Amino acid sequence: MSFMQGMDSLNTVQQQTLELATAEENLNMIQMLMKGGWIMIPITFLLFLALVIFFERYITIRKATKSDTGLMSQVKSNVMSGRLDAAIAVCRSSNSALGRMLQKGLARVGRPIKDIEGAIENAGKLEVSKLEKNINVLGIVAGIAPMMGFVGTIFGVIQIFREVEMAGGIDIGTVSGGLYVKMIASASGLTVGILAYIGYHALNMMVERLILRMETEAVEFIDLLDEPGT
């Protein structure tokens, strides 16, 4: 019994030691990042901005992709039955990019096909611009963040050599330690830039897939209206 109690106590001590070491490591990481200098403030802001834009656009695009599932089949069945009002109501209730495109086309049924195609194309361009809103900001962050980190490192190096000049001698420990700290800015800027770059291209790929799907559905819709007897 005493042996088991001793083992439990040992496990408890080990767990507490591990938790303390983890907390200290996290604290040291935060302190290290803070030593990057004033440039870490705008880099942190760019990271926050990139994350907000990415997740907001990701949720919006995913929602647009899922909301129009089965829409074309419902519109097609209503159009084939001659129930244009019902087809328009289905498009309106879907509240999706494809639904708004098809609604524009349905509202012009009876006019020349070219007019219907033009209305759908214009509506599609507007929907795509809505989906791509703020995505370019991620591209800007991907370009700016690494440069800001580099600028922070350069200013840090200038400060180190100024201190060396004032001291009248070179202390290898001080110089190497200072460079080690100032390189944090470059590493942070590169990390933020890489994350923003990945997010930018990931969102663009999602939008391109959705555009291809919308174009395919639009062509199918035009073919449906252009069929004899429709």
Coordinates of C-alpha atoms in Angstrom, one line a residue, residues 62-198:
R62 CA -18.3 27.0 -48.2
K63 CA -21.8 28.2 -47.5
A64 CA -22.2 29.3 -51.1
T65 CA -21.0 25.9 -52.3
K66 CA -23.4 24.0 -50.1
S67 CA -26.5 26.2 -50.4
D68 CA -27.2 25.5 -54.1
T69 CA -27.1 21.7 -53.9
G70 CA -30.0 20.3 -56.0
L71 CA -31.1 23.8 -57.1
M72 CA -30.6 23.1 -60.8
S73 CA -32.7 19.9 -60.8
Q74 CA -35.6 21.8 -59.1
V75 CA -35.4 24.7 -61.5
K76 CA -35.2 22.3 -64.5
S77 CA -38.3 20.3 -63.4
N78 CA -40.3 23.5 -62.9
V79 CA -39.2 25.0 -66.2
M80 CA -40.0 21.7 -68.1
S81 CA -43.5 21.8 -66.5
G82 CA -44.0 25.4 -67.6
R83 CA -44.0 26.8 -64.0
L84 CA -41.7 29.7 -64.3
D85 CA -43.1 31.4 -61.2
A86 CA -42.3 28.3 -59.1
A87 CA -38.8 28.1 -60.6
I88 CA -38.2 31.8 -59.7
A89 CA -39.5 31.2 -56.2
V90 CA -37.1 28.2 -55.8
C91 CA -34.1 30.4 -56.9
R92 CA -35.2 33.2 -54.5
S93 CA -35.5 30.9 -51.6
S94 CA -32.1 29.3 -52.2
N95 CA -30.4 32.6 -51.4
S96 CA -27.3 31.4 -53.3
A97 CA -25.0 32.8 -56.0
L98 CA -26.3 30.3 -58.5
G99 CA -29.9 31.0 -57.5
R100 CA -29.6 34.7 -58.1
M101 CA -28.0 34.1 -61.5
L102 CA -30.7 31.7 -62.6
Q103 CA -33.4 34.1 -61.2
K104 CA -32.0 36.9 -63.5
G105 CA -32.3 34.5 -66.4
L106 CA -35.8 33.3 -65.6
A107 CA -37.0 36.8 -65.2
R108 CA -36.1 37.4 -68.9
V109 CA -37.6 34.2 -70.3
G110 CA -39.4 35.1 -73.6
R111 CA -36.6 37.4 -74.7
P112 CA -33.8 36.4 -77.1
I113 CA -31.3 33.9 -75.7
K114 CA -28.5 36.5 -76.0
D115 CA -30.4 38.8 -73.6
I116 CA -30.8 35.9 -71.1
E117 CA -27.1 34.9 -71.4
G118 CA -26.1 38.6 -70.9
A119 CA -28.2 38.9 -67.8
I120 CA -26.8 35.6 -66.3
E121 CA -23.3 36.7 -67.2
N122 CA -23.6 40.1 -65.5
A123 CA -25.2 38.5 -62.4
G124 CA -22.4 36.0 -62.3
K125 CA -19.7 38.6 -62.4
L126 CA -21.4 40.4 -59.5
E127 CA -21.6 37.2 -57.5
V128 CA -17.9 36.4 -58.1
S129 CA -16.8 39.8 -57.0
K130 CA -18.8 39.3 -53.8
L131 CA -17.0 35.9 -53.2
E132 CA -13.6 37.4 -53.9
K133 CA -14.1 40.3 -51.5
N134 CA -11.0 41.0 -49.4
I135 CA -9.2 37.9 -50.7
N136 CA -6.6 40.2 -52.3
V137 CA -5.8 41.6 -48.9
L138 CA -4.3 38.2 -48.0
G139 CA -2.0 38.6 -51.0
I140 CA -0.9 42.0 -49.8
V141 CA -0.2 40.6 -46.3
A142 CA 1.8 37.8 -47.8
G143 CA 4.0 40.4 -49.5
I144 CA 4.2 43.0 -46.7
A145 CA 4.8 40.8 -43.6
P146 CA 8.2 39.4 -44.7
M147 CA 9.4 42.8 -45.7
M148 CA 8.3 44.3 -42.3
G149 CA 10.2 41.5 -40.5
F150 CA 13.3 42.2 -42.5
V151 CA 13.0 45.9 -41.8
G152 CA 12.8 45.1 -38.1
T153 CA 15.9 43.0 -38.3
I154 CA 17.8 45.7 -40.1
F155 CA 16.9 48.3 -37.5
G156 CA 18.0 45.9 -34.8
V157 CA 21.3 45.3 -36.5
I158 CA 21.8 49.1 -36.8
Q159 CA 21.1 49.4 -33.1
I160 CA 23.6 46.7 -32.2
F161 CA 26.4 48.3 -34.2
R162 CA 25.6 51.6 -32.7
E163 CA 26.0 50.1 -29.2
V164 CA 29.3 48.5 -30.3
E165 CA 30.5 51.9 -31.5
M166 CA 29.5 53.6 -28.3
A167 CA 31.2 50.8 -26.3
G168 CA 34.4 51.2 -28.3
G169 CA 34.9 47.5 -28.7
I170 CA 33.2 44.3 -30.0
D171 CA 31.8 41.8 -27.5
I172 CA 31.0 38.7 -29.5
G173 CA 28.5 37.5 -27.0
T174 CA 26.6 40.7 -27.1
V175 CA 26.6 40.9 -30.9
S176 CA 25.6 37.3 -31.4
G177 CA 22.9 37.5 -28.7
G178 CA 21.5 40.7 -30.2
L179 CA 21.4 39.2 -33.7
Y180 CA 19.7 36.2 -32.3
V181 CA 16.9 38.3 -30.8
K182 CA 16.6 40.6 -33.9
M183 CA 16.2 37.7 -36.3
I184 CA 12.9 37.0 -34.5
A185 CA 11.3 39.8 -36.5
S186 CA 12.4 38.2 -39.8
A187 CA 11.2 34.8 -38.8
S188 CA 7.9 36.1 -37.6
G189 CA 7.3 38.1 -40.7
L190 CA 8.2 35.2 -43.0
T191 CA 5.8 32.9 -41.0
V192 CA 2.9 35.3 -41.3
G193 CA 3.7 35.8 -45.0
I194 CA 3.7 32.1 -45.7
L195 CA 0.4 31.6 -43.8
A196 CA -1.2 34.5 -45.7
Y197 CA 0.2 33.1 -49.0
I198 CA -1.3 29.7 -48.4

